[in-house]
């Protein structure tokens, strides 16, 4: 946690490093769809897919994903809607064709539909369980490698195709870890998501 | 740190399992999903099998640890394990439900990561917290059946799901018919014990079933005592004035547990001795 926070402050204080975002994305208005994404795991489903928006010179992204977990892996089929806000302060060019974003920090909010024991009316007294079964919030830390593919219609411009990873954790795992810092290892509460993004 | 090597090994395993995503806990599809290590599944059956390889001789007294409500007390779990491992003559430990706090498979595995360090096997019964969301399914995957019984040495144990509120008081939990069937016969044992999470006079126990539950225990032959968790406080009582002793467990957080010793006296009647241990 402390490491994650200090990374955040560090990245906020050093905003100018590696300023080489794709030029075509600079003029992109925040409300226009910017990319599509496909992910596995990371608490968003066996497979999840969706769209994303960018702002703040391509550094701030909002991704909306819808994912699925089959009954075989959870006891009931789950549909998961996830919204992520991601901040990637650095873009490092790797030759003409590749780009590295070594650091992405973010938060997510997810809602799971389809859980089995999901509070019927009058089942519990108020505040019986203090936590939500279906709504999760979490933190993310990741990175990505992008390939700059020339666009067929306009060879002067490129389209990024990126592979990313995201280490994360959620509110319930943090609520488990924080009172047990001595007895738990931080790695125990981590999750990993892997995905692909492609600029539109 | 005691557990520092294990997660790293698991990470290496995860990298190796990238192609076989469902085997890796790090690559989590949902906290409500239970896919993960095969080793941490069917733990009830595995622990019973371990007990079968270390049988108690007929006529021997049985000593076992009685605790409950491990939920989110991982620091305490470590200390409890250290303390239990210093005791001698124990056959196994029982945890009276609420293994997890949020009904998540990963929590159940966190508890097993610690309790598997016990020198003795451990067994669990499902608690109300273990049934939140998809917890009931996760519990069955990680541990096993919600209702089960076994005979060890001369003692029959019946473990039953009494978390009526988690079924919104549907009138079928606890399963009285199954309980009667189990407690009617000793299956060759000389005494019996019933273990559940929510005790029969609790607000989370179906009030329509309190009386039939208590009656089933009253008529159960050679019942030594009935055990429960849920209250987080240790207590011994006879709430129905029917000769049945109910014992409520400490939670892990209370830094105490109970050792129960059971045997039959010269008239073949069940007897017990109770010792509380602080850790």
CSV table of C-alpha atoms in Angstrom, one decimal:
chain,number,residue,atom,x,y,z
A,1,UNK,CA,0.0,0.0,0.0
A,2,UNK,CA,2.7,2.5,1.1
A,3,UNK,CA,4.7,1.6,-2.0
A,4,UNK,CA,1.7,2.2,-4.2
A,5,UNK,CA,0.9,5.5,-2.7
A,6,UNK,CA,4.5,6.8,-3.0
A,7,UNK,CA,4.5,5.8,-6.6
A,8,UNK,CA,1.4,7.8,-7.1
A,9,UNK,CA,2.9,10.9,-5.6
A,10,UNK,CA,6.2,10.4,-7.5
A,11,UNK,CA,4.3,10.2,-10.8
A,12,UNK,CA,2.3,13.3,-10.0
A,13,UNK,CA,5.4,15.2,-9.2
A,14,UNK,CA,7.3,14.2,-12.3
A,15,UNK,CA,4.8,14.7,-15.1
A,16,UNK,CA,7.1,15.6,-17.9
A,17,UNK,CA,9.1,12.4,-18.3
A,18,UNK,CA,8.9,10.6,-21.6
A,19,UNK,CA,6.4,12.8,-23.3
A,20,UNK,CA,5.8,10.9,-26.6
A,21,UNK,CA,2.2,9.9,-26.7
A,22,UNK,CA,0.9,9.1,-30.1
A,23,UNK,CA,0.2,12.5,-31.7
A,24,UNK,CA,-3.2,11.5,-33.0
A,25,UNK,CA,-4.5,11.0,-29.5
A,26,UNK,CA,-3.7,14.5,-28.3
A,27,UNK,CA,-6.6,16.0,-30.0
A,28,UNK,CA,-9.0,13.2,-29.1
A,29,UNK,CA,-11.9,14.5,-27.1
A,30,UNK,CA,-12.5,12.6,-23.8
A,31,UNK,CA,-16.0,11.6,-24.6
A,32,UNK,CA,-15.3,9.8,-27.9
A,33,UNK,CA,-14.5,6.1,-27.7
A,34,UNK,CA,-10.8,5.7,-27.9
A,35,UNK,CA,-10.0,2.0,-27.6
A,36,UNK,CA,-11.4,-1.5,-27.1
A,37,UNK,CA,-10.1,-3.9,-24.5
A,38,UNK,CA,-10.2,-7.6,-23.8
A,39,UNK,CA,-9.1,-9.0,-20.5
A,40,UNK,CA,-8.8,-12.2,-18.5
A,41,UNK,CA,-9.0,-12.4,-14.7
A,42,UNK,CA,-8.2,-9.4,-12.5
A,43,UNK,CA,-11.6,-10.0,-10.8
A,44,UNK,CA,-13.4,-8.9,-14.0
A,45,UNK,CA,-14.3,-12.4,-15.2
A,46,UNK,CA,-12.8,-15.3,-17.1
A,47,UNK,CA,-13.1,-13.1,-20.1
A,48,UNK,CA,-14.2,-9.5,-20.1
A,49,UNK,CA,-14.4,-7.0,-22.9
A,50,UNK,CA,-15.3,-3.4,-23.3
A,51,UNK,CA,-14.4,0.1,-24.4
A,52,UNK,CA,-12.3,3.0,-23.1
A,53,UNK,CA,-12.0,6.7,-23.1
A,54,UNK,CA,-8.9,8.9,-22.6
A,55,UNK,CA,-8.2,12.3,-21.2
A,56,UNK,CA,-5.3,14.4,-19.9
A,57,UNK,CA,-3.0,14.0,-22.9
A,58,UNK,CA,-3.7,10.3,-23.1
A,59,UNK,CA,-2.5,9.6,-19.6
A,60,UNK,CA,-5.9,9.1,-17.9
A,61,UNK,CA,-8.1,6.3,-19.1
A,62,UNK,CA,-11.5,5.1,-18.2
A,63,UNK,CA,-12.3,1.5,-19.2
A,64,UNK,CA,-15.7,-0.1,-19.0
A,65,UNK,CA,-15.7,-3.9,-19.1
A,66,UNK,CA,-18.3,-6.5,-19.0
A,67,UNK,CA,-17.1,-10.0,-18.0
A,68,UNK,CA,-18.4,-13.5,-17.4
A,69,UNK,CA,-17.6,-16.4,-15.1
A,70,UNK,CA,-19.2,-19.8,-15.9
A,71,UNK,CA,-21.1,-21.7,-13.2
A,72,UNK,CA,-18.5,-24.4,-13.1
A,73,UNK,CA,-16.0,-22.0,-11.5
A,74,UNK,CA,-18.2,-20.2,-9.1
A,75,UNK,CA,-21.4,-22.2,-8.4
A,76,UNK,CA,-23.5,-19.8,-10.5
A,77,UNK,CA,-22.8,-18.0,-13.7
A,78,UNK,CA,-21.6,-14.4,-12.8
A,79,UNK,CA,-21.8,-11.3,-15.0
A,80,UNK,CA,-19.4,-8.6,-13.8
A,81,UNK,CA,-19.5,-4.9,-14.8
A,82,UNK,CA,-16.2,-3.1,-14.1
A,83,UNK,CA,-15.3,0.5,-14.4
A,84,UNK,CA,-11.6,1.4,-14.2
A,85,UNK,CA,-9.8,4.7,-14.0
A,86,UNK,CA,-6.2,4.3,-14.9
A,87,UNK,CA,-3.3,6.8,-14.8
A,88,UNK,CA,-0.2,6.2,-16.8
A,89,UNK,CA,2.3,9.1,-16.4
A,90,UNK,CA,5.2,7.8,-18.5
A,91,UNK,CA,5.4,6.6,-22.1
A,92,UNK,CA,8.8,5.3,-23.2
A,93,UNK,CA,9.4,4.9,-26.9
A,94,UNK,CA,11.1,1.6,-27.9
A,95,UNK,CA,12.3,2.3,-31.5
A,96,UNK,CA,9.7,3.2,-34.2
A,97,UNK,CA,7.3,0.4,-33.6
A,98,UNK,CA,7.0,-0.1,-29.9
A,99,UNK,CA,6.1,1.8,-26.8
A,100,UNK,CA,6.3,1.0,-23.1
A,101,UNK,CA,4.1,2.3,-20.3
A,102,UNK,CA,6.0,1.0,-17.4
A,103,UNK,CA,3.6,2.3,-14.7
A,104,UNK,CA,-0.2,2.4,-14.5
A,105,UNK,CA,-2.0,3.1,-11.3
A,106,UNK,CA,-5.7,3.0,-10.9
A,107,UNK,CA,-8.9,2.2,-9.1
A,108,UNK,CA,-11.8,0.1,-10.1
A,109,UNK,CA,-15.4,-0.4,-9.1
A,110,UNK,CA,-17.2,-3.5,-10.0
A,111,UNK,CA,-20.7,-4.9,-9.7
A,112,UNK,CA,-21.4,-8.7,-9.9
A,113,UNK,CA,-24.7,-10.0,-11.0
A,114,UNK,CA,-25.8,-13.6,-10.4
A,115,UNK,CA,-24.5,-14.4,-6.9
A,116,UNK,CA,-26.5,-17.1,-5.1
A,117,UNK,CA,-27.2,-15.9,-1.6
A,118,UNK,CA,-27.8,-12.2,-2.4
A,119,UNK,CA,-30.0,-10.8,0.3
A,120,UNK,CA,-33.7,-11.4,-0.1
A,121,UNK,CA,-36.1,-8.8,1.4
A,122,UNK,CA,-36.2,-9.2,5.2
A,123,UNK,CA,-33.5,-11.9,5.2
A,124,UNK,CA,-31.2,-9.8,7.4
A,125,UNK,CA,-31.6,-7.1,10.0
A,126,UNK,CA,-30.1,-3.8,9.0
A,127,UNK,CA,-26.3,-3.8,9.1
A,128,UNK,CA,-26.1,-7.6,9.7
A,129,UNK,CA,-23.2,-7.8,7.2
A,130,UNK,CA,-21.4,-4.5,6.9
A,131,UNK,CA,-20.0,-5.2,3.4
A,132,UNK,CA,-21.6,-5.5,0.0
A,133,UNK,CA,-21.6,-9.0,-1.6
A,134,UNK,CA,-21.7,-7.6,-5.1
A,135,UNK,CA,-20.0,-4.3,-5.2
A,136,UNK,CA,-16.2,-4.3,-5.0
A,137,UNK,CA,-13.8,-1.4,-5.1
A,138,UNK,CA,-10.1,-2.0,-5.7
A,139,UNK,CA,-6.7,-0.7,-6.5
A,140,UNK,CA,-4.6,-1.5,-9.5
A,141,UNK,CA,-0.9,-1.3,-10.4
A,142,UNK,CA,0.3,-2.3,-13.8
A,143,UNK,CA,2.1,-1.7,-17.1
A,144,UNK,CA,1.9,-2.3,-20.8
A,145,UNK,CA,3.8,-2.8,-24.0
A,146,UNK,CA,2.3,-1.3,-27.2
A,147,UNK,CA,2.9,-2.0,-30.8
A,148,UNK,CA,2.3,0.9,-33.1
A,149,UNK,CA,0.5,-0.5,-36.1
A,150,UNK,CA,0.2,1.7,-39.2
A,151,UNK,CA,-3.5,2.4,-40.1
A,152,UNK,CA,-4.5,1.1,-43.5
A,153,UNK,CA,-6.6,4.2,-44.3
A,154,UNK,CA,-3.9,6.7,-43.2
A,155,UNK,CA,-0.4,5.1,-43.1
A,156,UNK,CA,1.0,8.3,-41.5
A,157,UNK,CA,-0.9,7.6,-38.3
A,158,UNK,CA,-0.6,4.6,-36.0
A,159,UNK,CA,-2.9,2.6,-33.9
A,160,UNK,CA,-1.6,1.1,-30.6
A,161,UNK,CA,-2.2,-2.5,-29.9
A,162,UNK,CA,-1.1,-3.1,-26.3
A,163,UNK,CA,-0.7,-6.0,-24.0
A,164,UNK,CA,-1.1,-5.1,-20.3
A,165,UNK,CA,-1.0,-6.6,-16.9
A,166,UNK,CA,-2.6,-5.3,-13.7
A,167,UNK,CA,-1.9,-6.4,-10.2
A,168,UNK,CA,-4.7,-5.5,-7.9
A,169,UNK,CA,-6.6,-6.1,-4.7
A,170,UNK,CA,-10.1,-5.3,-3.5
A,171,UNK,CA,-11.8,-3.8,-0.4
A,172,UNK,CA,-12.5,-7.1,1.3
A,173,UNK,CA,-8.9,-8.4,0.8
A,174,UNK,CA,-7.5,-5.1,2.2
A,175,UNK,CA,-10.0,-5.4,5.1
A,176,UNK,CA,-8.5,-8.9,5.7
A,177,UNK,CA,-4.9,-7.8,5.3
A,178,UNK,CA,-4.8,-4.5,7.3
A,179,UNK,CA,-5.7,-6.0,10.8
A,180,UNK,CA,-3.3,-8.9,10.1
A,181,UNK,CA,-0.2,-7.2,8.8
A,182,UNK,CA,2.0,-9.3,11.0
A,183,UNK,CA,0.4,-12.6,10.1
A,184,UNK,CA,-0.3,-12.1,6.4
A,185,UNK,CA,2.0,-11.5,3.4
A,186,UNK,CA,0.9,-8.8,1.0
A,187,UNK,CA,1.3,-11.2,-1.9
A,188,UNK,CA,-1.6,-13.2,-0.5
A,189,UNK,CA,-4.1,-10.5,-1.3
A,190,UNK,CA,-3.0,-9.8,-4.9
A,191,UNK,CA,-4.9,-10.6,-8.0
A,192,UNK,CA,-3.6,-10.4,-11.6
A,193,UNK,CA,-5.4,-9.4,-14.7
A,194,UNK,CA,-4.0,-9.7,-18.3
A,195,UNK,CA,-5.4,-8.0,-21.3
A,196,UNK,CA,-5.1,-6.5,-24.7
A,197,UNK,CA,-6.2,-3.0,-25.9
A,198,UNK,CA,-6.5,-1.6,-29.3
A,199,UNK,CA,-7.0,2.0,-30.3
A,200,UNK,CA,-10.0,2.7,-32.5
B,1,UNK,CA,8.3,-14.8,8.5
B,2,UNK,CA,6.6,-18.1,8.9
B,3,UNK,CA,4.7,-18.1,5.6
B,4,UNK,CA,6.9,-16.0,3.5
B,5,UNK,CA,8.1,-18.9,1.3
B,6,UNK,CA,4.7,-20.2,0.4
B,7,UNK,CA,3.3,-17.3,-1.6
B,8,UNK,CA,6.5,-17.1,-3.6
B,9,UNK,CA,6.3,-20.7,-4.5
B,10,UNK,CA,2.7,-20.1,-5.5
B,11,UNK,CA,3.7,-17.2,-7.7
B,12,UNK,CA,6.2,-19.4,-9.5
B,13,UNK,CA,3.4,-21.9,-9.9
B,14,UNK,CA,1.1,-19.2,-11.3
B,15,UNK,CA,3.7,-18.2,-14.0
B,16,UNK,CA,3.8,-21.9,-15.0
B,17,UNK,CA,0.0,-22.1,-15.0
B,18,UNK,CA,-0.5,-19.1,-17.3
B,19,UNK,CA,-1.7,-21.5,-19.9
B,20,UNK,CA,-4.0,-23.3,-17.5
B,21,UNK,CA,-5.7,-20.2,-16.1
B,22,UNK,CA,-8.2,-22.0,-13.8
B,23,UNK,CA,-5.5,-23.5,-11.6
B,24,UNK,CA,-4.0,-20.2,-10.5
B,25,UNK,CA,-5.4,-18.2,-7.6
B,26,UNK,CA,-3.5,-15.0,-8.5
B,27,UNK,CA,-5.3,-14.9,-11.8
B,28,UNK,CA,-8.6,-14.4,-10.1
B,29,UNK,CA,-11.7,-14.4,-12.2
B,30,UNK,CA,-13.9,-13.1,-9.4
B,31,UNK,CA,-13.6,-13.1,-5.6
B,32,UNK,CA,-16.8,-15.1,-5.7
B,33,UNK,CA,-15.3,-17.8,-7.9
B,34,UNK,CA,-13.6,-20.7,-6.2
B,35,UNK,CA,-11.2,-22.0,-8.9
B,36,UNK,CA,-7.8,-22.5,-7.5
B,37,UNK,CA,-5.3,-25.0,-6.3
B,38,UNK,CA,-6.5,-28.7,-6.4
B,39,UNK,CA,-4.6,-29.3,-3.1
B,40,UNK,CA,-6.9,-26.9,-1.3
B,41,UNK,CA,-10.1,-28.6,-2.3
B,42,UNK,CA,-12.1,-31.4,-0.6
B,43,UNK,CA,-10.2,-30.7,2.6
B,44,UNK,CA,-12.8,-32.5,4.8
B,45,UNK,CA,-12.3,-35.8,3.0
B,46,UNK,CA,-8.6,-35.3,3.0
B,47,UNK,CA,-8.5,-34.7,6.7
B,48,UNK,CA,-10.8,-37.6,7.4
B,49,UNK,CA,-8.5,-39.8,5.3
B,50,UNK,CA,-5.6,-38.6,7.4
B,51,UNK,CA,-7.4,-39.5,10.6
B,52,UNK,CA,-8.2,-43.0,9.2
B,53,UNK,CA,-4.5,-43.6,8.9
B,54,UNK,CA,-4.0,-42.8,12.6
B,55,UNK,CA,-6.9,-44.7,14.3
B,56,UNK,CA,-7.6,-44.6,18.0
B,57,UNK,CA,-7.7,-48.0,19.7
B,58,UNK,CA,-11.1,-49.2,20.9
B,59,UNK,CA,-11.6,-48.1,24.5
B,60,UNK,CA,-9.1,-45.2,24.3
B,61,UNK,CA,-10.3,-41.8,25.5
B,62,UNK,CA,-10.4,-39.2,22.8
B,63,UNK,CA,-8.9,-35.7,23.1
B,64,UNK,CA,-9.6,-33.0,20.6
B,65,UNK,CA,-9.4,-29.2,20.2
B,66,UNK,CA,-12.7,-27.3,20.0
B,67,UNK,CA,-12.6,-23.8,18.5
B,68,UNK,CA,-14.6,-21.7,16.1
B,69,UNK,CA,-15.0,-18.5,14.1
B,70,UNK,CA,-11.6,-18.1,12.5
B,71,UNK,CA,-13.0,-15.3,10.3
B,72,UNK,CA,-10.4,-12.7,9.5
B,73,UNK,CA,-8.3,-13.5,12.6
B,74,UNK,CA,-5.2,-14.6,10.7
B,75,UNK,CA,-2.7,-13.3,13.2
B,76,UNK,CA,-4.6,-15.3,15.9
B,77,UNK,CA,-4.7,-18.4,13.7
B,78,UNK,CA,-0.9,-18.4,13.6
B,79,UNK,CA,-0.6,-18.3,17.4
B,80,UNK,CA,-3.4,-20.8,17.9
B,81,UNK,CA,-1.5,-23.3,15.7
B,82,UNK,CA,1.7,-22.8,17.6
B,83,UNK,CA,-0.1,-23.4,20.9
B,84,UNK,CA,-2.0,-26.5,19.7
B,85,UNK,CA,1.2,-28.0,18.3
B,86,UNK,CA,2.7,-27.9,21.8
B,87,UNK,CA,-0.1,-30.1,23.2
B,88,UNK,CA,0.1,-33.8,23.3
B,89,UNK,CA,-2.4,-36.6,22.9
B,90,UNK,CA,-4.7,-34.7,20.5
B,91,UNK,CA,-6.4,-36.5,17.7
B,92,UNK,CA,-7.8,-33.5,15.7
B,93,UNK,CA,-9.3,-30.0,15.9
B,94,UNK,CA,-12.8,-28.9,15.1
B,95,UNK,CA,-13.7,-25.4,14.0
B,96,UNK,CA,-17.4,-24.6,14.6
B,97,UNK,CA,-18.0,-22.5,11.5
B,98,UNK,CA,-17.4,-19.0,10.2
B,99,UNK,CA,-14.1,-20.1,8.6
B,100,UNK,CA,-14.4,-17.0,6.4
B,101,UNK,CA,-15.8,-13.5,7.0
B,102,UNK,CA,-17.0,-12.7,3.5
B,103,UNK,CA,-17.8,-16.2,2.1
B,104,UNK,CA,-14.9,-16.1,-0.3
B,105,UNK,CA,-12.8,-19.1,-1.3
B,106,UNK,CA,-9.6,-17.2,-0.9
B,107,UNK,CA,-10.3,-16.5,2.7
B,108,UNK,CA,-11.0,-20.2,3.3
B,109,UNK,CA,-7.7,-21.0,1.7
B,110,UNK,CA,-5.9,-18.4,3.8
B,111,UNK,CA,-7.3,-20.1,6.9
B,112,UNK,CA,-6.2,-23.5,5.5
B,113,UNK,CA,-2.7,-22.1,4.8
B,114,UNK,CA,-2.4,-21.6,8.5
B,115,UNK,CA,-4.4,-24.5,9.9
B,116,UNK,CA,-2.6,-27.0,7.6
B,117,UNK,CA,0.5,-26.2,9.8
B,118,UNK,CA,-1.2,-28.0,12.6
B,119,UNK,CA,0.4,-31.4,13.5
B,120,UNK,CA,-3.1,-32.8,13.7
B,121,UNK,CA,-5.9,-32.8,11.1
B,122,UNK,CA,-8.7,-30.3,11.4
B,123,UNK,CA,-12.4,-30.4,10.5
B,124,UNK,CA,-15.0,-27.7,10.0
B,125,UNK,CA,-18.7,-27.2,9.9
B,126,UNK,CA,-20.2,-24.4,7.8
B,127,UNK,CA,-21.0,-21.0,9.4
B,128,UNK,CA,-23.3,-18.2,8.3
B,129,UNK,CA,-20.5,-16.0,7.0
B,130,UNK,CA,-19.3,-19.0,4.9
B,131,UNK,CA,-22.6,-18.8,3.0
B,132,UNK,CA,-22.6,-15.1,1.9
B,133,UNK,CA,-22.8,-14.6,-1.9
B,134,UNK,CA,-21.4,-17.8,-3.4
B,135,UNK,CA,-19.8,-18.9,-0.2
B,136,UNK,CA,-21.8,-22.1,0.2
B,137,UNK,CA,-20.5,-23.3,-3.1
B,138,UNK,CA,-17.0,-22.2,-2.3
B,139,UNK,CA,-17.2,-24.0,1.1
B,140,UNK,CA,-18.3,-27.2,-0.6
B,141,UNK,CA,-15.5,-26.9,-3.1
B,142,UNK,CA,-12.7,-26.1,-0.6
B,143,UNK,CA,-13.9,-28.2,2.4
B,144,UNK,CA,-16.8,-30.5,1.4
B,145,UNK,CA,-20.3,-31.4,2.5
B,146,UNK,CA,-22.5,-29.1,4.6
B,147,UNK,CA,-23.9,-32.0,6.6
B,148,UNK,CA,-21.7,-35.0,7.4
B,149,UNK,CA,-20.9,-37.5,10.0
B,150,UNK,CA,-18.0,-39.8,10.9
B,151,UNK,CA,-16.8,-42.2,13.6
B,152,UNK,CA,-13.4,-41.8,15.1
B,153,UNK,CA,-12.4,-44.3,17.7
B,154,UNK,CA,-15.5,-44.9,19.9
B,155,UNK,CA,-17.1,-41.5,19.1
B,156,UNK,CA,-19.5,-40.6,16.3
B,157,UNK,CA,-19.5,-37.0,15.2
B,158,UNK,CA,-22.5,-35.4,13.4
B,159,UNK,CA,-21.8,-32.0,11.8
B,160,UNK,CA,-24.8,-30.0,10.6
B,161,UNK,CA,-25.6,-26.7,8.8
B,162,UNK,CA,-27.8,-24.8,11.2
B,163,UNK,CA,-27.4,-21.4,9.5
B,164,UNK,CA,-31.2,-20.9,8.9
B,165,UNK,CA,-31.0,-17.2,8.2
B,166,UNK,CA,-28.7,-17.8,5.2
B,167,UNK,CA,-31.6,-19.7,3.6
B,168,UNK,CA,-34.1,-17.0,4.7
B,169,UNK,CA,-35.7,-19.4,7.2
B,170,UNK,CA,-37.0,-21.7,4.5
B,171,UNK,CA,-38.0,-24.4,7.2
B,172,UNK,CA,-35.5,-26.9,5.8
B,173,UNK,CA,-32.3,-25.8,7.6
B,174,UNK,CA,-31.2,-27.5,9.8
B,175,UNK,CA,-32.3,-30.7,8.1
B,176,UNK,CA,-34.0,-32.3,11.1
B,177,UNK,CA,-34.8,-35.5,9.2
B,178,UNK,CA,-31.1,-36.0,8.4
B,179,UNK,CA,-30.1,-35.2,12.0
B,180,UNK,CA,-32.6,-37.7,13.5
B,181,UNK,CA,-31.3,-40.3,11.1
B,182,UNK,CA,-27.7,-39.6,12.0
B,183,UNK,CA,-28.1,-39.4,15.8
B,184,UNK,CA,-30.5,-42.5,16.0
B,185,UNK,CA,-27.6,-44.9,15.2
B,186,UNK,CA,-24.1,-44.8,16.7
B,187,UNK,CA,-22.7,-46.8,13.8
B,188,UNK,CA,-20.7,-48.9,16.2
B,189,UNK,CA,-19.5,-46.0,18.3
B,190,UNK,CA,-20.0,-45.9,22.1
B,191,UNK,CA,-21.0,-42.2,22.3
B,192,UNK,CA,-21.8,-39.3,20.1
B,193,UNK,CA,-21.2,-35.6,19.6
B,194,UNK,CA,-23.2,-33.1,17.5
B,195,UNK,CA,-21.4,-29.9,16.1
B,196,UNK,CA,-23.0,-26.9,14.4
B,197,UNK,CA,-22.4,-23.2,14.0
B,198,UNK,CA,-25.6,-21.4,15.1
B,199,UNK,CA,-27.0,-22.7,18.4
B,200,UNK,CA,-30.7,-23.6,18.6
B,201,UNK,CA,-31.8,-20.6,20.7
B,202,UNK,CA,-30.0,-18.0,18.6
B,203,UNK,CA,-32.0,-15.5,16.4
B,204,UNK,CA,-30.2,-16.9,13.3
B,205,UNK,CA,-31.6,-20.4,14.0
B,206,UNK,CA,-35.1,-21.1,12.5
B,207,UNK,CA,-37.4,-20.8,15.5
B,208,UNK,CA,-39.8,-23.3,13.9
B,209,UNK,CA,-37.0,-25.9,14.2
B,210,UNK,CA,-35.6,-25.1,17.6
B,211,UNK,CA,-37.9,-27.6,19.4
B,212,UNK,CA,-37.5,-30.5,17.0
B,213,UNK,CA,-33.7,-29.9,17.0
B,214,UNK,CA,-33.5,-29.9,20.8
B,215,UNK,CA,-35.7,-33.0,20.9
B,216,UNK,CA,-33.6,-34.9,18.4
B,217,UNK,CA,-30.6,-34.3,20.6
B,218,UNK,CA,-32.5,-35.2,23.8
B,219,UNK,CA,-33.4,-38.6,22.5
B,220,UNK,CA,-30.0,-39.2,20.8
B,221,UNK,CA,-28.4,-42.2,22.5
B,222,UNK,CA,-25.1,-41.6,24.4
B,223,UNK,CA,-24.9,-37.9,23.4
B,224,UNK,CA,-21.9,-36.5,25.2
B,225,UNK,CA,-22.6,-32.9,24.4
B,226,UNK,CA,-23.7,-30.5,21.6
B,227,UNK,CA,-21.1,-28.0,20.3
B,228,UNK,CA,-21.6,-24.7,18.5
B,229,UNK,CA,-19.8,-21.5,17.5
B,230,UNK,CA,-21.3,-18.2,16.3
B,231,UNK,CA,-21.4,-16.4,19.7
B,232,UNK,CA,-17.6,-15.9,19.9
B,233,UNK,CA,-17.8,-16.5,23.6
B,234,UNK,CA,-17.2,-19.7,25.5
B,235,UNK,CA,-20.0,-21.1,27.6
B,236,UNK,CA,-21.3,-24.4,29.0
B,237,UNK,CA,-25.1,-24.6,29.6
B,238,UNK,CA,-28.1,-26.8,29.6
B,239,UNK,CA,-30.6,-24.4,28.0
B,240,UNK,CA,-33.5,-26.8,27.6
B,241,UNK,CA,-33.2,-28.5,31.0
B,242,UNK,CA,-33.3,-31.8,29.2
B,243,UNK,CA,-29.9,-33.3,30.3
B,244,UNK,CA,-28.2,-32.1,27.1
B,245,UNK,CA,-25.0,-30.0,27.6
B,246,UNK,CA,-24.4,-27.3,25.0
B,247,UNK,CA,-20.8,-25.9,24.7
B,248,UNK,CA,-20.1,-22.7,22.8
B,249,UNK,CA,-16.6,-22.1,21.4
B,250,UNK,CA,-14.2,-19.3,21.7
B,251,UNK,CA,-13.6,-17.4,18.5
B,252,UNK,CA,-9.9,-17.3,17.3
B,253,UNK,CA,-9.9,-13.7,18.4
B,254,UNK,CA,-10.4,-14.6,22.1
B,255,UNK,CA,-6.8,-16.1,22.2
B,256,UNK,CA,-8.2,-19.2,23.9
B,257,UNK,CA,-9.4,-22.6,22.9
B,258,UNK,CA,-10.9,-25.7,24.5
B,259,UNK,CA,-9.5,-29.2,24.8
B,260,UNK,CA,-12.3,-31.8,25.2
B,261,UNK,CA,-11.6,-35.3,26.5
B,262,UNK,CA,-14.3,-37.9,26.2
B,263,UNK,CA,-14.7,-41.4,27.5
B,264,UNK,CA,-17.3,-43.8,28.9
B,265,UNK,CA,-17.5,-44.5,32.6
B,266,UNK,CA,-17.9,-48.0,34.3
B,267,UNK,CA,-21.7,-47.9,33.4
B,268,UNK,CA,-20.9,-47.2,29.8
B,269,UNK,CA,-22.2,-43.6,30.1
B,270,UNK,CA,-20.4,-40.8,28.2
B,271,UNK,CA,-18.2,-38.5,30.3
B,272,UNK,CA,-16.1,-35.5,29.4
B,273,UNK,CA,-13.5,-33.2,30.8
B,274,UNK,CA,-13.0,-29.7,29.5
B,275,UNK,CA,-9.8,-27.6,29.7
B,276,UNK,CA,-9.4,-24.1,28.3
B,277,UNK,CA,-6.0,-23.1,27.0
B,278,UNK,CA,-4.9,-19.5,26.6
B,279,UNK,CA,-2.4,-18.6,23.8
